[in-house]
Short mmCIF file of C-alpha atoms in Angstrom, two decimals:
data_model
loop_
_atom_site.label_atom_id
_atom_site.label_comp_id
_atom_site.label_asym_id
_atom_site.label_seq_id
_atom_site.Cartn_x
_atom_site.Cartn_y
_atom_site.Cartn_z
CA MET A 5 6.65 -22.83 -12.33
CA ALA A 6 3.66 -20.64 -13.22
CA SER A 7 4.33 -17.56 -15.29
CA THR A 8 3.89 -14.14 -13.74
CA PRO A 9 0.58 -12.52 -14.70
CA ASP A 10 0.51 -9.38 -16.83
CA LEU A 11 0.65 -6.25 -14.65
CA SER A 12 -2.21 -4.75 -16.66
CA ALA A 13 -4.59 -6.53 -14.27
CA LEU A 14 -3.72 -3.75 -11.79
CA GLN A 15 -3.37 -0.83 -14.20
CA ARG A 16 -5.53 1.84 -15.76
CA PRO A 17 -5.76 2.00 -19.57
CA SER A 18 -3.05 4.68 -19.45
CA GLY A 19 -0.64 2.16 -17.93
CA ALA A 20 -0.65 3.98 -14.59
CA PHE A 21 -1.39 2.28 -11.28
CA ALA A 22 -4.24 3.89 -9.32
CA MET A 23 -4.58 1.38 -6.51
CA LEU A 24 -6.55 1.71 -3.28
CA ALA A 25 -5.29 0.36 0.06
CA ILE A 26 -7.85 -0.74 2.62
CA ASP A 27 -5.67 -3.34 4.37
CA GLN A 28 -4.95 -1.29 7.50
CA ARG A 29 -5.70 -3.21 10.68
CA GLU A 30 -4.79 -1.92 14.15
CA SER A 31 -3.72 1.40 12.63
CA MET A 32 -7.28 1.82 11.35
CA ARG A 33 -8.61 0.93 14.79
CA ALA A 34 -6.43 3.72 16.18
CA MET A 35 -7.89 6.16 13.64
CA PHE A 36 -11.39 5.31 14.84
CA ALA A 37 -10.30 5.54 18.48
CA ASP A 38 -9.22 9.12 17.87
CA THR A 39 -12.82 10.00 16.95
CA GLN A 40 -14.84 8.18 19.63
CA ALA A 41 -14.89 7.63 23.37
CA GLY A 42 -15.53 3.90 23.59
CA PRO A 43 -13.67 0.87 22.27
CA VAL A 44 -13.52 0.23 18.54
CA SER A 45 -15.06 -3.09 17.56
CA ASP A 46 -13.91 -5.44 14.82
CA ARG A 47 -17.37 -4.97 13.27
CA GLN A 48 -16.72 -1.26 12.85
CA LEU A 49 -13.57 -1.99 10.88
CA VAL A 50 -15.31 -4.55 8.68
CA ASP A 51 -18.28 -2.28 8.02
CA PHE A 52 -16.09 0.69 7.13
CA LYS A 53 -13.97 -1.40 4.78
CA LEU A 54 -17.07 -2.72 3.00
CA GLU A 55 -18.53 0.77 2.63
CA ALA A 56 -15.24 2.12 1.33
CA LEU A 57 -14.92 -0.74 -1.14
CA ARG A 58 -18.41 -0.18 -2.53
CA HIS A 59 -17.85 3.52 -3.14
CA LEU A 60 -14.20 3.58 -4.16
CA THR A 61 -13.40 0.44 -6.14
CA PRO A 62 -15.40 1.60 -9.20
CA HIS A 63 -12.68 4.25 -9.58
CA ALA A 64 -9.57 2.26 -8.59
CA SER A 65 -7.50 0.09 -10.91
CA ALA A 66 -6.92 -2.35 -8.04
CA VAL A 67 -7.55 -2.68 -4.32
CA LEU A 68 -5.45 -4.12 -1.49
CA ILE A 69 -7.43 -5.97 1.19
CA ASP A 70 -6.34 -7.61 4.46
CA ARG A 71 -7.27 -11.07 5.67
CA PRO A 72 -8.36 -10.32 9.29
CA PHE A 73 -11.05 -7.71 8.60
CA GLY A 74 -11.56 -7.39 4.87
CA TRP A 75 -10.91 -10.21 2.44
CA GLN A 76 -13.66 -12.73 3.13
CA PRO A 77 -16.34 -10.15 4.02
CA ALA A 78 -15.58 -8.26 0.80
CA LEU A 79 -15.91 -11.39 -1.32
CA GLU A 80 -19.09 -12.53 0.39
CA ALA A 81 -20.68 -9.08 0.04
CA GLY A 82 -19.58 -8.60 -3.56
CA ALA A 83 -18.22 -5.24 -2.46
CA VAL A 84 -15.45 -4.90 -5.06
CA ALA A 85 -16.45 -3.43 -8.41
CA PRO A 86 -15.97 -5.54 -11.55
CA GLY A 87 -12.75 -4.62 -13.31
CA CYS A 88 -10.95 -3.60 -10.11
CA GLY A 89 -7.93 -5.85 -9.58
CA LEU A 90 -7.66 -7.76 -6.30
CA ILE A 91 -4.52 -7.69 -4.15
CA ALA A 92 -4.44 -9.80 -0.99
CA ALA A 93 -2.25 -8.67 1.89
CA ALA A 94 0.01 -11.63 2.69
CA ASP A 95 1.60 -10.07 5.77
CA GLU A 96 0.94 -10.32 9.48
CA PHE A 97 1.90 -7.41 11.71
CA HIS A 98 3.53 -7.48 15.13
CA ALA A 99 3.17 -4.56 17.53
CA SER A 100 5.51 -3.26 20.22
CA ALA A 101 4.97 -0.95 23.17
CA ASP A 102 5.34 2.14 20.99
CA GLU A 103 4.71 0.97 17.41
CA ILE A 104 1.51 -0.46 15.97
CA VAL A 105 3.57 -2.19 13.28
CA ALA A 106 6.98 -2.94 14.76
CA ASP A 107 7.68 -5.95 12.56
CA ALA A 108 5.99 -8.02 9.88
CA GLY A 109 6.21 -11.49 8.44
CA LEU A 110 4.34 -13.80 6.09
CA ASP A 111 0.81 -14.73 7.11
CA ASP A 112 0.64 -18.48 6.51
CA LEU A 113 -3.15 -18.29 6.61
CA VAL A 114 -3.00 -16.46 3.29
CA VAL A 115 -2.46 -19.35 0.88
CA PRO A 116 -1.45 -17.99 -2.54
CA GLU A 117 -3.20 -20.67 -4.56
CA ALA A 118 -6.38 -20.30 -2.49
CA VAL A 119 -6.67 -16.52 -2.82
CA LYS A 120 -5.89 -16.79 -6.52
CA ALA A 121 -8.81 -19.18 -6.87
CA GLN A 122 -10.94 -16.51 -5.16
CA GLY A 123 -9.92 -13.90 -7.73
CA ALA A 124 -6.68 -12.37 -6.46
CA GLN A 125 -4.22 -11.16 -9.08
CA ALA A 126 -1.49 -10.15 -6.63
CA LEU A 127 -0.10 -10.46 -3.12
CA LYS A 128 1.52 -7.73 -1.04
CA LEU A 129 4.17 -7.99 1.69
CA LEU A 130 5.17 -5.19 4.06
CA VAL A 131 8.81 -5.31 5.21
CA VAL A 132 10.02 -3.26 8.17
CA TRP A 133 13.45 -1.80 7.39
CA ARG A 134 15.64 -0.59 10.27
CA PRO A 135 19.30 0.46 10.03
CA ASP A 136 20.17 -1.92 12.87
CA GLY A 137 18.00 -4.74 11.53
CA ASN A 138 19.22 -7.92 9.89
CA PRO A 139 19.51 -7.43 6.11
CA GLU A 140 19.93 -11.15 5.45
CA LYS A 141 16.64 -11.83 7.24
CA ARG A 142 14.83 -9.12 5.27
CA ILE A 143 16.21 -10.36 1.96
CA ALA A 144 15.28 -13.95 2.79
CA LEU A 145 11.74 -12.85 3.67
CA VAL A 146 11.31 -11.00 0.38
CA ASP A 147 12.83 -13.85 -1.62
CA GLU A 148 10.48 -16.38 -0.03
CA PHE A 149 7.50 -14.13 -0.72
CA VAL A 150 8.46 -13.58 -4.36
CA ALA A 151 8.96 -17.33 -4.80
CA ARG A 152 5.51 -18.06 -3.35
CA CYS A 153 3.94 -15.57 -5.75
CA ARG A 154 5.75 -17.02 -8.74
CA ARG A 155 4.72 -20.56 -7.88
CA ALA A 156 1.09 -19.46 -7.74
CA GLY A 157 1.25 -17.23 -10.81
CA LEU A 158 0.51 -14.08 -8.80
CA ILE A 159 1.97 -10.59 -9.07
CA SER A 160 4.36 -9.87 -6.17
CA LEU A 161 4.25 -6.45 -4.53
CA ILE A 162 6.66 -5.55 -1.72
CA GLU A 163 6.37 -2.56 0.62
CA PRO A 164 9.56 -1.77 2.56
CA VAL A 165 8.95 0.92 5.19
CA SER A 166 11.69 2.86 6.98
CA ARG A 167 11.57 2.75 10.77
CA LYS A 168 13.75 3.98 13.62
CA PRO A 169 16.65 1.85 14.89
CA LEU A 170 15.96 -0.15 18.01
CA ASP A 171 19.39 0.56 19.49
CA GLY A 172 18.74 4.31 19.75
CA ARG A 173 21.38 5.41 17.25
CA PRO A 174 20.71 8.67 15.37
CA HIS A 175 19.05 8.01 12.04
CA ASP A 176 17.15 9.87 9.34
CA LEU A 177 14.01 7.92 8.44
CA HIS A 178 13.99 9.47 4.99
CA ASP A 179 17.50 8.20 4.29
CA GLY A 180 16.14 4.78 5.18
CA ILE A 181 13.63 4.96 2.31
CA LEU A 182 16.47 4.94 -0.21
CA ALA A 183 18.58 2.46 1.77
CA ALA A 184 15.65 0.03 1.81
CA ALA A 185 15.20 0.42 -1.94
CA ARG A 186 18.87 -0.26 -2.58
CA GLU A 187 18.71 -3.39 -0.43
CA LEU A 188 15.38 -4.81 -1.59
CA GLY A 189 14.55 -3.16 -4.90
CA ASN A 190 16.11 -5.84 -7.09
CA ARG A 191 14.83 -9.07 -5.56
CA GLY A 192 12.62 -10.13 -8.45
CA GLN A 193 9.45 -8.44 -7.23
CA ASP A 194 6.93 -7.28 -9.82
CA ILE A 195 6.00 -3.99 -8.09
CA TYR A 196 7.71 -1.99 -5.33
CA LYS A 197 5.66 0.26 -3.03
CA ALA A 198 7.67 3.13 -1.54
CA GLU A 199 7.17 5.89 0.96
CA VAL A 200 7.24 9.39 -0.53
CA PRO A 201 10.67 10.92 0.12
CA LEU A 202 10.51 13.63 2.79
CA HIS A 203 6.75 12.89 2.87
CA ALA A 204 6.61 15.56 0.13
CA ALA A 205 7.19 18.23 2.79
CA GLY A 206 10.47 19.42 1.28
CA GLU A 207 11.25 21.54 -1.74
CA GLU A 208 10.09 20.11 -5.06
CA ALA A 209 13.61 19.77 -6.45
CA GLU A 210 14.82 17.78 -3.43
CA VAL A 211 11.79 15.50 -3.29
CA ARG A 212 12.08 14.82 -7.02
CA ARG A 213 15.82 14.18 -6.74
CA ARG A 214 15.16 11.54 -4.11
CA CYS A 215 12.40 10.02 -6.24
CA ALA A 216 14.85 9.76 -9.14
CA GLU A 217 17.24 7.92 -6.82
CA LEU A 218 14.47 5.45 -6.03
CA THR A 219 13.93 4.88 -9.74
CA ASP A 220 17.63 4.13 -10.14
CA ALA A 221 17.60 1.72 -7.18
CA ILE A 222 14.41 -0.22 -7.99
CA ALA A 223 14.45 -2.76 -10.82
CA SER A 224 10.66 -3.07 -11.10
CA PRO A 225 7.86 -0.56 -11.61
CA TRP A 226 7.29 1.34 -8.37
CA VAL A 227 4.42 3.24 -6.80
CA VAL A 228 4.04 5.51 -3.78
CA LEU A 229 2.04 5.09 -0.59
CA SER A 230 0.39 7.96 1.25
CA SER A 231 1.19 7.34 4.92
CA GLY A 232 2.92 10.37 6.39
CA VAL A 233 1.81 12.69 3.58
CA ALA A 234 -0.89 15.30 4.21
CA PRO A 235 -3.97 14.29 2.15
CA ASP A 236 -4.12 17.63 0.33
CA ARG A 237 -0.43 17.30 -0.51
CA PHE A 238 -0.61 13.76 -1.83
CA PRO A 239 -1.68 14.54 -5.43
CA THR A 240 1.36 16.81 -5.75
CA ALA A 241 3.56 14.10 -4.23
CA VAL A 242 2.24 11.56 -6.72
CA GLU A 243 2.87 13.88 -9.64
CA TRP A 244 6.44 14.63 -8.55
CA ALA A 245 7.19 10.94 -8.05
CA CYS A 246 5.70 9.97 -11.42
CA ARG A 247 7.65 12.68 -13.20
CA GLU A 248 10.79 10.98 -11.84
CA GLY A 249 9.87 7.43 -12.75
CA ALA A 250 7.13 6.16 -10.42
CA ARG A 251 4.16 4.52 -12.12
CA GLY A 252 1.34 5.54 -9.80
CA PHE A 253 0.14 4.96 -6.25
CA LEU A 254 -1.21 2.36 -3.84
CA ALA A 255 -2.75 4.49 -1.12
CA GLY A 256 -5.50 4.53 1.47
CA ARG A 257 -5.15 7.24 4.08
CA ALA A 258 -4.95 10.11 1.59
CA VAL A 259 -8.23 8.93 0.08
CA TRP A 260 -10.46 7.91 2.99
CA LYS A 261 -8.90 8.78 6.36
CA GLU A 262 -10.71 12.09 6.72
CA THR A 263 -14.06 10.32 6.41
CA ILE A 264 -13.51 8.35 9.63
CA GLY A 265 -15.60 9.91 12.35
CA ALA A 266 -17.72 11.95 9.94
CA PRO A 267 -21.41 12.28 10.96
CA ASP A 268 -22.33 10.31 7.82
CA MET A 269 -19.30 8.23 6.85
CA ALA A 270 -21.03 6.61 3.88
CA GLU A 271 -21.83 10.02 2.42
CA ALA A 272 -18.30 11.25 3.11
CA LEU A 273 -16.91 8.22 1.29
CA ARG A 274 -19.30 8.77 -1.62
CA THR A 275 -18.32 12.42 -1.99
CA THR A 276 -15.05 13.47 -0.36
CA ALA A 277 -13.17 10.19 -0.74
CA VAL A 278 -14.40 9.53 -4.29
CA ASP A 279 -13.40 13.05 -5.31
CA ARG A 280 -9.92 12.54 -3.86
CA LEU A 281 -9.49 9.24 -5.67
CA LYS A 282 -10.72 10.66 -8.98
CA ARG A 283 -8.22 13.51 -8.71
CA LEU A 284 -5.41 11.04 -8.08
CA CYS A 285 -6.47 8.98 -11.10
CA GLU A 286 -6.35 12.09 -13.26
CA THR A 287 -2.92 12.91 -11.85
CA VAL A 288 -1.37 9.55 -12.71
CA ASP A 289 -2.96 9.44 -16.15
CA ARG A 290 -1.41 12.81 -16.89
CA ALA A 291 2.00 12.06 -15.38
CA VAL A 292 2.43 8.45 -16.52
CA GLY A 293 0.16 7.93 -19.51
#
């Protein structure tokens, strides 16, 4: 069995993780659809991802890229800056009538050994957690993913996300963040990616208390994602989480979402998005380093 690579491939010199996510698929298409009248083409998604990679990866410690619209185009274009770690999304998403990502599984077209040969240092798996879901199935999925990563000598990164129950029972999505961590946070993964408790919309003391609970529940280093958090609030959310044990972030929306639909998206990425990412890097260096 191959040994697990050193996590420093994804870290800043401070030891903090300042990782960019550009692996959104149909959710990114929906973001574009909100800003234009006509249909959103696959080419638009690919072009935006390439532009974002060129401007942002010089400042990120690692970047997460999807197979359908990002991985191969990024490699062929040389769009990722030298020194920025490569994370391949190993998940495939399944939609429902009211959820863009209603479930997720392993994408068998992402072959760990093949993407490693192309330069990947890590793989990421999103896991949909529901209170009425099957915990044995979720655990088996994570265990299989971690095993695949270990066999290939790749860092394993899991991303459990809390979603509503399908049977209509009352449920607090934010309670699900901790429940997911308690169920899946000790499955041998190398990094755990968590939603920010209360989406950082609550009082500082309560958000930080919940972050501390995540630290207690998760056996590996953990980082926060930005979905659900207002972009201007995300640096504060990252700082609170890191003060309670998180090691950084793996985020996309808080960095680049506001550039979608801008009159000059390339310029918005070069200025607004880069500035946001630089601020986040400074935040994690201060809070973790």
